Amino acid sequence: MTQQDGTKAIMAGSSIALLNGIGFGTWAWGNKAVWGYDAQRDDARLRATFRQALSSGINLIDTADSYGTGSLNGRSEELLGEFIAELPALRRSQLTVATKLAPFPWRWGRRGFDAAFEASRTRLKGQLRRVQLHWSTARYAPWQEAGLLDGLADLVLCGRVDELGLSNLGPQSLALIHGRLAKRGVPLRSVQVQCSLLAPADDQLLELIAVSRDLDVEVLAYSPLAFGVLGCAPGAEETLPATWLRRRLFRRLLPASLELRCEMQAIAIERGASMVQVALNWCRALCTTPIPGLRTPDQARDVAAALQWSMSLQERQRLNEARCRCRERMPANPFQSR
């Protein structure tokens, strides 16, 4: 299937599917290289962002043990643990906190994640419901993956964590791993994949969504705003991000996505909404749960407002026609399996 065929298939999807909710991600919490994190400037604002998101009814929070690398290793989990600990017990119990463990080369075998899991659990102050494999090793070390997955399944079976999820796996790998876990009586709760109006590999995305639906596995759409590109209004292109990595991406994607963003803006105006909400509701219309990153209370309010409306089939068609003509897309994740 070609990218254009995949886009047509997306356009032909059901307009009456039950819409998923929205969560939020914390990759930026501690990340200097991509997001320009500064503790003195950002930490109080992130606490306010967290509280605003929860007060708006967002209860799914995604993090990872590799968020906040270098000297800030684990910073995202630390901040999240601090913020959650300040909540009343009842509110804490309503959250789904999901962290991802990175399959670094030195983590191998059935016990390869044990120390990492305990470190994450400590940073999160015990507030951890779901553990996820951060990426597949199928492309470079296929022997490593089975043992790590067995170890994660052990954590569920012995009651150390409630749920198990995956990330950056394609439909074939998902079906195989789901079957492997099912034989042990371990349900698979979710799989994360890059999904946005600017995401690559339409055909693989559609197949993953179809397989996930058949297996009753929730698809979490990461980078649903394409690093912020999809929230950039036409005419505001001169305001570029502070970090070199995001500036480079914006310079490549902004010109190519102008027609698409114009269509997004038109729908946003018609809806009395924002372009961010349009981007998120496109993902929800595909029966995925978007998990945009949040860094400010205003962003949290905007994201939550997307839950107040849903996209029509006609609006999806307008976006996909513009999307199909977009000559540039987001980079594919190099660890994404088939």
CSV table of C-alpha atoms in Angstrom, one decimal, residues 64-244:
chain,number,residue,atom,x,y,z
A,64,ALA,CA,9.8,7.2,30.7
A,65,ASP,CA,12.9,6.4,32.6
A,66,SER,CA,15.0,7.9,29.8
A,67,TYR,CA,13.2,11.3,29.9
A,68,GLY,CA,15.7,13.8,31.3
A,69,THR,CA,18.9,12.4,30.0
A,70,GLY,CA,22.5,13.1,31.2
A,71,SER,CA,22.7,14.9,34.5
A,72,LEU,CA,18.9,15.1,34.5
A,73,ASN,CA,18.3,11.4,34.0
A,74,GLY,CA,14.9,10.5,35.5
A,75,ARG,CA,13.9,14.1,36.0
A,76,SER,CA,10.5,13.6,34.4
A,77,GLU,CA,9.6,10.8,36.7
A,78,GLU,CA,10.9,12.7,39.8
A,79,LEU,CA,8.8,15.7,39.0
A,80,LEU,CA,5.7,13.6,38.3
A,81,GLY,CA,6.2,11.7,41.6
A,82,GLU,CA,6.5,14.9,43.6
A,83,PHE,CA,3.4,16.4,42.0
A,84,ILE,CA,1.3,13.2,42.4
A,85,ALA,CA,2.4,12.9,46.1
A,86,GLU,CA,0.8,16.3,46.8
A,87,LEU,CA,-2.7,15.0,45.8
A,88,PRO,CA,-5.3,13.5,48.0
A,89,ALA,CA,-5.3,9.7,48.1
A,90,LEU,CA,-8.6,9.4,46.2
A,91,ARG,CA,-7.4,11.6,43.3
A,92,ARG,CA,-4.2,9.6,43.1
A,93,SER,CA,-6.2,6.4,42.7
A,94,GLN,CA,-8.0,7.8,39.7
A,95,LEU,CA,-4.8,8.3,37.7
A,96,THR,CA,-3.2,6.0,35.2
A,97,VAL,CA,0.6,6.7,35.4
A,98,ALA,CA,2.5,4.8,32.7
A,99,THR,CA,6.2,4.8,32.4
A,100,LYS,CA,8.4,3.3,29.7
A,101,LEU,CA,11.6,1.4,30.3
A,102,ALA,CA,14.4,1.7,27.7
A,103,PRO,CA,15.9,-1.5,26.4
A,104,PHE,CA,19.5,-0.3,26.6
A,105,PRO,CA,22.1,-2.8,25.5
A,106,TRP,CA,23.2,-3.5,29.1
A,107,ARG,CA,19.6,-4.4,30.0
A,108,TRP,CA,19.1,-8.0,28.9
A,109,GLY,CA,17.6,-11.2,30.0
A,110,ARG,CA,14.5,-11.8,32.1
A,111,ARG,CA,15.8,-9.7,35.0
A,112,GLY,CA,17.2,-7.0,32.8
A,113,PHE,CA,14.5,-4.5,33.7
A,114,ASP,CA,14.3,-5.2,37.4
A,115,ALA,CA,16.7,-2.5,38.7
A,116,ALA,CA,15.2,0.1,36.2
A,117,PHE,CA,11.7,-0.7,37.3
A,118,GLU,CA,12.5,-0.3,40.9
A,119,ALA,CA,14.3,3.0,40.2
A,120,SER,CA,11.3,4.3,38.3
A,121,ARG,CA,8.9,3.2,40.9
A,122,THR,CA,11.0,5.0,43.6
A,123,ARG,CA,11.1,8.2,41.5
A,124,LEU,CA,7.4,8.0,41.0
A,125,LYS,CA,6.9,7.4,44.8
A,126,GLY,CA,5.0,4.2,44.1
A,127,GLN,CA,2.5,5.8,41.8
A,128,LEU,CA,2.9,3.5,38.8
A,129,ARG,CA,0.1,1.6,37.2
A,130,ARG,CA,1.5,0.6,33.8
A,131,VAL,CA,5.0,-0.3,32.6
A,132,GLN,CA,5.8,-0.2,28.9
A,133,LEU,CA,8.7,-1.4,26.7
A,134,HIS,CA,10.0,1.9,25.3
A,135,TRP,CA,11.0,0.6,21.9
A,136,SER,CA,11.5,-2.6,20.0
A,137,THR,CA,14.9,-4.2,19.6
A,138,ALA,CA,13.8,-6.3,16.7
A,139,ARG,CA,15.8,-4.2,14.1
A,140,TYR,CA,19.2,-4.5,15.9
A,141,ALA,CA,19.0,-7.1,18.7
A,142,PRO,CA,16.0,-9.4,18.3
A,143,TRP,CA,17.4,-11.8,20.9
A,144,GLN,CA,17.1,-9.1,23.6
A,145,GLU,CA,13.4,-8.4,23.4
A,146,ALA,CA,11.8,-11.8,24.4
A,147,GLY,CA,13.6,-11.9,27.8
A,148,LEU,CA,12.8,-8.3,28.7
A,149,LEU,CA,9.1,-8.9,27.8
A,150,ASP,CA,9.1,-12.0,29.9
A,151,GLY,CA,10.4,-10.0,32.8
A,152,LEU,CA,7.8,-7.3,32.4
A,153,ALA,CA,5.1,-10.0,32.3
A,154,ASP,CA,6.5,-11.3,35.6
A,155,LEU,CA,6.1,-7.9,37.2
A,156,VAL,CA,2.4,-8.0,36.3
A,157,LEU,CA,1.9,-11.7,37.4
A,158,CYS,CA,3.5,-11.1,40.8
A,159,GLY,CA,1.5,-7.9,41.4
A,160,ARG,CA,4.3,-5.4,41.3
A,161,VAL,CA,2.5,-3.4,38.6
A,162,ASP,CA,-1.1,-3.6,37.2
A,163,GLU,CA,-0.7,-3.2,33.5
A,164,LEU,CA,1.7,-3.8,30.6
A,165,GLY,CA,2.1,-1.7,27.4
A,166,LEU,CA,4.4,-1.4,24.4
A,167,SER,CA,5.8,1.4,22.3
A,168,ASN,CA,7.1,1.7,18.7
A,169,LEU,CA,5.9,-1.6,17.5
A,170,GLY,CA,4.3,-2.4,14.2
A,171,PRO,CA,1.3,-4.6,13.6
A,172,GLN,CA,3.2,-7.8,13.0
A,173,SER,CA,5.2,-7.5,16.2
A,174,LEU,CA,2.2,-6.5,18.1
A,175,ALA,CA,0.3,-9.6,17.2
A,176,LEU,CA,3.2,-11.9,18.0
A,177,ILE,CA,3.9,-10.3,21.4
A,178,HIS,CA,0.2,-10.2,22.2
A,179,GLY,CA,0.0,-13.9,21.6
A,180,ARG,CA,3.1,-14.6,23.7
A,181,LEU,CA,1.7,-12.6,26.6
A,182,ALA,CA,-1.8,-14.2,26.3
A,183,LYS,CA,-0.3,-17.7,26.8
A,184,ARG,CA,0.9,-16.5,30.2
A,185,GLY,CA,-2.4,-14.9,31.0
A,186,VAL,CA,-1.0,-11.3,30.9
A,187,PRO,CA,-3.3,-8.8,29.0
A,188,LEU,CA,-1.7,-6.1,26.9
A,189,ARG,CA,-3.2,-2.8,27.7
A,190,SER,CA,-1.7,-0.4,25.1
A,191,VAL,CA,0.7,0.3,22.3
A,192,GLN,CA,2.2,3.7,21.5
A,193,VAL,CA,3.0,4.8,18.0
A,194,GLN,CA,3.7,8.1,16.3
A,195,CYS,CA,0.4,9.4,15.0
A,196,SER,CA,-0.4,12.9,13.6
A,197,LEU,CA,-1.5,14.7,10.5
A,198,LEU,CA,2.2,14.8,9.6
A,199,ALA,CA,3.2,11.3,10.7
A,200,PRO,CA,4.9,8.9,8.2
A,201,ALA,CA,3.9,5.4,7.1
A,202,ASP,CA,0.1,5.7,6.7
A,203,ASP,CA,-0.3,2.1,5.7
A,204,GLN,CA,1.5,0.7,8.8
A,205,LEU,CA,-0.4,3.0,11.1
A,206,LEU,CA,-3.8,1.9,9.7
A,207,GLU,CA,-2.8,-1.8,10.0
A,208,LEU,CA,-1.7,-1.3,13.6
A,209,ILE,CA,-4.9,0.4,14.5
A,210,ALA,CA,-6.9,-2.4,12.9
A,211,VAL,CA,-4.9,-5.1,14.7
A,212,SER,CA,-5.1,-3.3,18.0
A,213,ARG,CA,-8.9,-3.0,17.7
A,214,ASP,CA,-9.1,-6.7,17.0
A,215,LEU,CA,-6.9,-7.5,20.0
A,216,ASP,CA,-8.6,-4.9,22.3
A,217,VAL,CA,-5.4,-2.9,22.7
A,218,GLU,CA,-5.5,0.8,23.1
A,219,VAL,CA,-3.4,2.8,20.6
A,220,LEU,CA,-1.7,5.8,22.2
A,221,ALA,CA,-0.8,8.5,19.7
A,222,TYR,CA,2.5,10.2,20.6
A,223,SER,CA,3.7,13.4,18.9
A,224,PRO,CA,0.1,14.2,17.8
A,225,LEU,CA,1.2,17.8,17.3
A,226,ALA,CA,4.4,17.0,15.4
A,227,PHE,CA,6.6,18.8,17.9
A,228,GLY,CA,4.3,21.8,17.8
A,229,VAL,CA,4.3,22.3,14.0
A,230,LEU,CA,0.6,21.5,13.8
A,231,GLY,CA,-0.3,24.3,16.3
A,232,CYS,CA,1.6,26.9,14.3
A,233,ALA,CA,-0.9,29.2,12.6
A,234,PRO,CA,-0.3,30.3,9.0
A,235,GLY,CA,1.4,33.7,9.1
A,236,ALA,CA,3.2,32.9,12.4
A,237,GLU,CA,6.0,31.0,10.9
A,238,GLU,CA,8.6,33.6,11.8
A,239,THR,CA,8.4,32.6,15.5
A,240,LEU,CA,10.7,29.6,15.7
A,241,PRO,CA,11.5,27.4,18.7
A,242,ALA,CA,14.5,28.1,20.9
A,243,THR,CA,16.3,24.8,20.5
A,244,TRP,CA,18.3,23.9,17.4
